[in-house]
PDB file of C-alpha atoms in Angstrom:
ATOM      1  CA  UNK K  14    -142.556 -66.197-144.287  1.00  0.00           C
ATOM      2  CA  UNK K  15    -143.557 -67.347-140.626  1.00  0.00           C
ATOM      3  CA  UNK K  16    -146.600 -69.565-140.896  1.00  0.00           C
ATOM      4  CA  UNK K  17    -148.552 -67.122-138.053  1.00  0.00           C
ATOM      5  CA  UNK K  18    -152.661 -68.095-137.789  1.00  0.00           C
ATOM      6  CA  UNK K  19    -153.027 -64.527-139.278  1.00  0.00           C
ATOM      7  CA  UNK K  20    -150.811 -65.356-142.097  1.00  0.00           C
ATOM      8  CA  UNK K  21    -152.887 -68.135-142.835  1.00  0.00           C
ATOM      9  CA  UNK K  22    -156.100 -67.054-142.646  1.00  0.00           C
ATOM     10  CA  UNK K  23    -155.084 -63.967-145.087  1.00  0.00           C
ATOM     11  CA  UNK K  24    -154.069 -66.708-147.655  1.00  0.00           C
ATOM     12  CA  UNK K  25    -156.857 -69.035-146.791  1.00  0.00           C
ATOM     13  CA  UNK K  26    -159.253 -65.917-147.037  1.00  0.00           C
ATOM     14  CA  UNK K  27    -160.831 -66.720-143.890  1.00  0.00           C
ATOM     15  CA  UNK K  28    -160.514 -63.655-141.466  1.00  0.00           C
ATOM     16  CA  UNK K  29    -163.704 -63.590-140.202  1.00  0.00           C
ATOM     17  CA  UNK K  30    -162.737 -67.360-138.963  1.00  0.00           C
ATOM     18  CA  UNK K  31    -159.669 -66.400-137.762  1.00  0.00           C
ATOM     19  CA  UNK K  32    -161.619 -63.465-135.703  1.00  0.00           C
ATOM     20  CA  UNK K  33    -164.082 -65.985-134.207  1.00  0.00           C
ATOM     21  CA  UNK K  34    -161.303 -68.105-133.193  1.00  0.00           C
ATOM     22  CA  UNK K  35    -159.408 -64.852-131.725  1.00  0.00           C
ATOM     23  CA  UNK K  36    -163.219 -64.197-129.610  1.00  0.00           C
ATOM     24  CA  UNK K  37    -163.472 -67.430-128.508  1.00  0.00           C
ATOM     25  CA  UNK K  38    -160.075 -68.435-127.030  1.00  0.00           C
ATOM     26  CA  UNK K  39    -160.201 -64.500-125.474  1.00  0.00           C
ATOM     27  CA  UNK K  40    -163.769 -65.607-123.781  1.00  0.00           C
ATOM     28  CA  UNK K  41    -162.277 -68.767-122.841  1.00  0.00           C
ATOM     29  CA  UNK K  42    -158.986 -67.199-121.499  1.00  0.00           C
ATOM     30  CA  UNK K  43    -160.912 -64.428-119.384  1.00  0.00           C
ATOM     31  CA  UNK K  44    -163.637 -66.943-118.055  1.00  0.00           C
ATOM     32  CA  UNK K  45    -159.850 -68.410-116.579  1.00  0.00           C
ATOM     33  CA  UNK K  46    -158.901 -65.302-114.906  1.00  0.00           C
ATOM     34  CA  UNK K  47    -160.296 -64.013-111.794  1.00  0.00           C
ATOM     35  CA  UNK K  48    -158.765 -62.740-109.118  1.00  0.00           C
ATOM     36  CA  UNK K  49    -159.425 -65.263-106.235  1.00  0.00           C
ATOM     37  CA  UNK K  50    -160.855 -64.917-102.552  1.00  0.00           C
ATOM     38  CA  UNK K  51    -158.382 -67.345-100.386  1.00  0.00           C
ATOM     39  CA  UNK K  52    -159.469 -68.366 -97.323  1.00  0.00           C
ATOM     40  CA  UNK K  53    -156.988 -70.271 -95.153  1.00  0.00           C
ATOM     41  CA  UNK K  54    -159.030 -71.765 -92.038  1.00  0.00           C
ATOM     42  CA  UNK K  55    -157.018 -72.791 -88.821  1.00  0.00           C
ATOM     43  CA  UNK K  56    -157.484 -75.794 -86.890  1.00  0.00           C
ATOM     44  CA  UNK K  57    -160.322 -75.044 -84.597  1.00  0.00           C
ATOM     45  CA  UNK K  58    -163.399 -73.679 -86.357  1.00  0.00           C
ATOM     46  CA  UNK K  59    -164.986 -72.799 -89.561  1.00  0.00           C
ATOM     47  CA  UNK K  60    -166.164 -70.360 -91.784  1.00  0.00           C
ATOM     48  CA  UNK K  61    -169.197 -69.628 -93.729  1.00  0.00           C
ATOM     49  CA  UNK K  62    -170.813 -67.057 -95.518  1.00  0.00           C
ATOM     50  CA  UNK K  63    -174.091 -65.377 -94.228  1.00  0.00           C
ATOM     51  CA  UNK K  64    -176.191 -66.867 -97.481  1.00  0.00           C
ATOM     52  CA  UNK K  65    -175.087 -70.432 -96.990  1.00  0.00           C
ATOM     53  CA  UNK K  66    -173.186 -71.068 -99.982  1.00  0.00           C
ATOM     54  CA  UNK K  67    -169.906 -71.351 -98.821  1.00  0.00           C
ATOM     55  CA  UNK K  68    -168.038 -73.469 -95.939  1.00  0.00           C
ATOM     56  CA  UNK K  69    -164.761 -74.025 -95.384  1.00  0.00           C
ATOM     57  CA  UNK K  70    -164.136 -76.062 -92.744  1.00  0.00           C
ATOM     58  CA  UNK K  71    -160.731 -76.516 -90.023  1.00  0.00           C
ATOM     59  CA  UNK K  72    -157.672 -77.152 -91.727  1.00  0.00           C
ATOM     60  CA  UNK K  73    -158.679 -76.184 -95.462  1.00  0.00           C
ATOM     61  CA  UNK K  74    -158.109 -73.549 -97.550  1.00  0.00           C
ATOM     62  CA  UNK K  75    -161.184 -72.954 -99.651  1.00  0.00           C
ATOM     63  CA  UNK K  76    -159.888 -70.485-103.092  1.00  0.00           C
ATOM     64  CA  UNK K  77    -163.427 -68.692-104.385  1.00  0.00           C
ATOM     65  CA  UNK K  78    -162.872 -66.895-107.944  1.00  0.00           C
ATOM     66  CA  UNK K  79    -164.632 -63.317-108.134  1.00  0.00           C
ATOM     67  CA  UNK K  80    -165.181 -62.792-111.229  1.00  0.00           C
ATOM     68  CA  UNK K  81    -168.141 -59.801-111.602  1.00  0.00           C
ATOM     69  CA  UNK K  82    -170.087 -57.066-110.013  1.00  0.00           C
ATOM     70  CA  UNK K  83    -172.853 -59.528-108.595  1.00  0.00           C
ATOM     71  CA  UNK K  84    -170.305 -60.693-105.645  1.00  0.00           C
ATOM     72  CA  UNK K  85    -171.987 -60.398-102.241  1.00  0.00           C
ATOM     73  CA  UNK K  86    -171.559 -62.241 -99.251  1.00  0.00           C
ATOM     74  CA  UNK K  87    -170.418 -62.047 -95.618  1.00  0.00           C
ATOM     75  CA  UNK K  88    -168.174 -64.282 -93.815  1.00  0.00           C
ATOM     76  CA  UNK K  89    -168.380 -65.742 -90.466  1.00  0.00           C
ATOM     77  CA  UNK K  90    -165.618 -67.153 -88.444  1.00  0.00           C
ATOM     78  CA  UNK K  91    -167.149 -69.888 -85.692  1.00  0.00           C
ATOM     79  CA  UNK K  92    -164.755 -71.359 -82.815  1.00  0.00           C
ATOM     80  CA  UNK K  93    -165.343 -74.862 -81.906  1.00  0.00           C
ATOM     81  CA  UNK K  94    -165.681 -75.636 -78.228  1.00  0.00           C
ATOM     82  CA  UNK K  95    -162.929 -74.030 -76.155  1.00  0.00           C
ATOM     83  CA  UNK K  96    -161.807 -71.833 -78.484  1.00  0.00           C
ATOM     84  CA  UNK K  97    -162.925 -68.031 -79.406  1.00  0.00           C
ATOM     85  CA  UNK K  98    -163.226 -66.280 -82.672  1.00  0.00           C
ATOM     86  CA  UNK K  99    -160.350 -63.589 -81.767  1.00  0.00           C
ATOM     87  CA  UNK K 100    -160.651 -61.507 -85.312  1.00  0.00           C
ATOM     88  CA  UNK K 101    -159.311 -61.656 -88.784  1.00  0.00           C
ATOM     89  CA  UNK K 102    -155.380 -62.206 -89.392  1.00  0.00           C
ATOM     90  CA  UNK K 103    -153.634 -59.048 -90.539  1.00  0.00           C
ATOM     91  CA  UNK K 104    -151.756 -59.472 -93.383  1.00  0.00           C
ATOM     92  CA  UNK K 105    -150.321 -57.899 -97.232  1.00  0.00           C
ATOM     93  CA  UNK K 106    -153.470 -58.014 -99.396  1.00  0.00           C
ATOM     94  CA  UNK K 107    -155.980 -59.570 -96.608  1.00  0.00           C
ATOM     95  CA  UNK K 108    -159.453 -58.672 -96.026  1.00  0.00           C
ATOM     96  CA  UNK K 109    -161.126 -57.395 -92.831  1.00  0.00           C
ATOM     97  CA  UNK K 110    -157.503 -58.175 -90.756  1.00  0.00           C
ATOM     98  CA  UNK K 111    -157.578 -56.965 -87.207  1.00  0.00           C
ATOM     99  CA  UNK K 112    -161.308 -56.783 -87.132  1.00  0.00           C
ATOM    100  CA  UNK K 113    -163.439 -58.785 -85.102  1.00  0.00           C
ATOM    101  CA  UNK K 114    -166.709 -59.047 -86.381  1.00  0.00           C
ATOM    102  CA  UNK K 115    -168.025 -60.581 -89.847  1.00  0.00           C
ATOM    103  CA  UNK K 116    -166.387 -59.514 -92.771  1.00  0.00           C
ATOM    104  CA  UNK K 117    -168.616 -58.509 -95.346  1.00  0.00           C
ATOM    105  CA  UNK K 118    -167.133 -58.088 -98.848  1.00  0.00           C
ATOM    106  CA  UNK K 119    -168.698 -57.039-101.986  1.00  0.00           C
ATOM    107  CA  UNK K 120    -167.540 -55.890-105.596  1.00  0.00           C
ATOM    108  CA  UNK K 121    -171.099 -54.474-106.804  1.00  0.00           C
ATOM    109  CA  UNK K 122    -169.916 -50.769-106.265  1.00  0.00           C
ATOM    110  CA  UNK K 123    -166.515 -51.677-108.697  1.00  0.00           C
ATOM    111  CA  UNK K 124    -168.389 -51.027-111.999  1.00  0.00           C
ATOM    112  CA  UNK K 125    -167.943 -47.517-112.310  1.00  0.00           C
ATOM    113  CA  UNK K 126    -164.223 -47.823-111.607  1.00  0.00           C
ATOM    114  CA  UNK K 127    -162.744 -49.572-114.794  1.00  0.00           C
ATOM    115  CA  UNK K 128    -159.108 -49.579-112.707  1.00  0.00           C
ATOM    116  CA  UNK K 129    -160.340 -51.182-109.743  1.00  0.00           C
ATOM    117  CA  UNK K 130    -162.546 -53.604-112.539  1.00  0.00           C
ATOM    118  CA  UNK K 131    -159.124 -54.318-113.826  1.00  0.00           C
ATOM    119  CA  UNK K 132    -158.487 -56.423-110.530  1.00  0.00           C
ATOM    120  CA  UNK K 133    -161.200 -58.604-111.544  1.00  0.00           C
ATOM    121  CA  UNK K 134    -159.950 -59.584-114.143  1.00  0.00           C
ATOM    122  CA  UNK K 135    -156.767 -60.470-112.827  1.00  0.00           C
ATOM    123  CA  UNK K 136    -155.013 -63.521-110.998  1.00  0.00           C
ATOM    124  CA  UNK K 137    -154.140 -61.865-107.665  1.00  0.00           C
ATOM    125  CA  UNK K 138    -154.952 -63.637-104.419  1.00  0.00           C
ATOM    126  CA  UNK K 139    -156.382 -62.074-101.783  1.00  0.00           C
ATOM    127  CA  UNK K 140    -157.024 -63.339 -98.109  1.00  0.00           C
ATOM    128  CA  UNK K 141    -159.370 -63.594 -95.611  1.00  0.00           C
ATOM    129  CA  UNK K 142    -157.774 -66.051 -92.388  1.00  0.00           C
ATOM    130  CA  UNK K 143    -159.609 -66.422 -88.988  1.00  0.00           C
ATOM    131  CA  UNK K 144    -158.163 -66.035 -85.915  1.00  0.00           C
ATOM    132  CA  UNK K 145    -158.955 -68.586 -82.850  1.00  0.00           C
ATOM    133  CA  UNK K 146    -157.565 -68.561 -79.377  1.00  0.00           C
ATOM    134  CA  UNK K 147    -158.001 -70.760 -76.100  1.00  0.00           C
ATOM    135  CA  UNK K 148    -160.606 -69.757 -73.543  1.00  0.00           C
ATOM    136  CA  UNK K 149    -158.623 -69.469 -70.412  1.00  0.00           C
ATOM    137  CA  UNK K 150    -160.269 -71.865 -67.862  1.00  0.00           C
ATOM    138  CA  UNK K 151    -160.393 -70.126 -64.466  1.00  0.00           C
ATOM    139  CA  UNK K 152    -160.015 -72.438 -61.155  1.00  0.00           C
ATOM    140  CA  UNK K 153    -161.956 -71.887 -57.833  1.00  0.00           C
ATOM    141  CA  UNK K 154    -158.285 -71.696 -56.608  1.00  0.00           C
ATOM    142  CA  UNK K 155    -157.598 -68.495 -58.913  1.00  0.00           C
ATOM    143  CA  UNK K 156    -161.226 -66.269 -58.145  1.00  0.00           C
ATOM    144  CA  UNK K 157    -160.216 -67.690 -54.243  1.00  0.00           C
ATOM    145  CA  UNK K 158    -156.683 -66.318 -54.859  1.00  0.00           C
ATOM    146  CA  UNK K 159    -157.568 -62.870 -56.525  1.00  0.00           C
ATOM    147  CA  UNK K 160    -159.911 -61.879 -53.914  1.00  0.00           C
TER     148      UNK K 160
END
């Protein structure tokens, strides 16, 4: 006979134990999964959200889990000097890509859509990864030359 926590708890007599055990280490397990917000910032600005709570700065990507309904917030991309905020990167399973003002993103329509809830609960990545270009410096010599 395999020696299975079941099996022993039916020979112990402890079930309801065993059942406790079985809610806990499920509670634990799904506090662990969440699908994740990644946000991958470039060299040459930052992002934040609109309430303050999160930064991620040049250079770092900052992973946020979401793991209920009550997820709210909208992100801002800011250039440092000589650079522009050019949009969001397009890109499989990205957020916002090809648009060029703040993203907002929010799961507190998701509870009436136990599929989409599903996601949640899940370990998939998704991204959200600024864009910045160069401002083009224009000479004297250049306006002079175009007239």
């Amino acid at each position: 006979m395999l020696h299975t926590s079941e099996n022993v708890a039916k020979r112990s007599g402890a079930p309801r134990a065993l059942a406790v055990r079985a809610l806990i280490v499920s509670g634990l397990f799904l506090s662990l999964t969440a699908c994740k917000l990644v946000i991958s910032v470039p060299q040459g600005g930052v992002v934040k959200t609109a309430s303050g709570s999160i930064t991620c700065r040049a250079g770092q990507t900052c992973e946020i889990d979401v793991v209920d309904v009550f997820f709210d917030e909208t992100f801002t991309a800011n250039a440092h000097k000589d650079l522009v905020f050019s949009g969001w990167k397009m890109k499989a399973r990205s957020f916002c890509g090809d648009q060029k003002e703040d993203c907002a993103l929010s799961t507190t329509w998701m509870g009436d859509y136990p599929k989409v809830m599903a996601i949640l609960a899940s370990n998939r990545e998704f991204y959200l990864e600024p864009e910045f270009r160069v401002i083009p410096k224009i000479t004297e010599q250049q306006i002079v030359a175009d007239g």
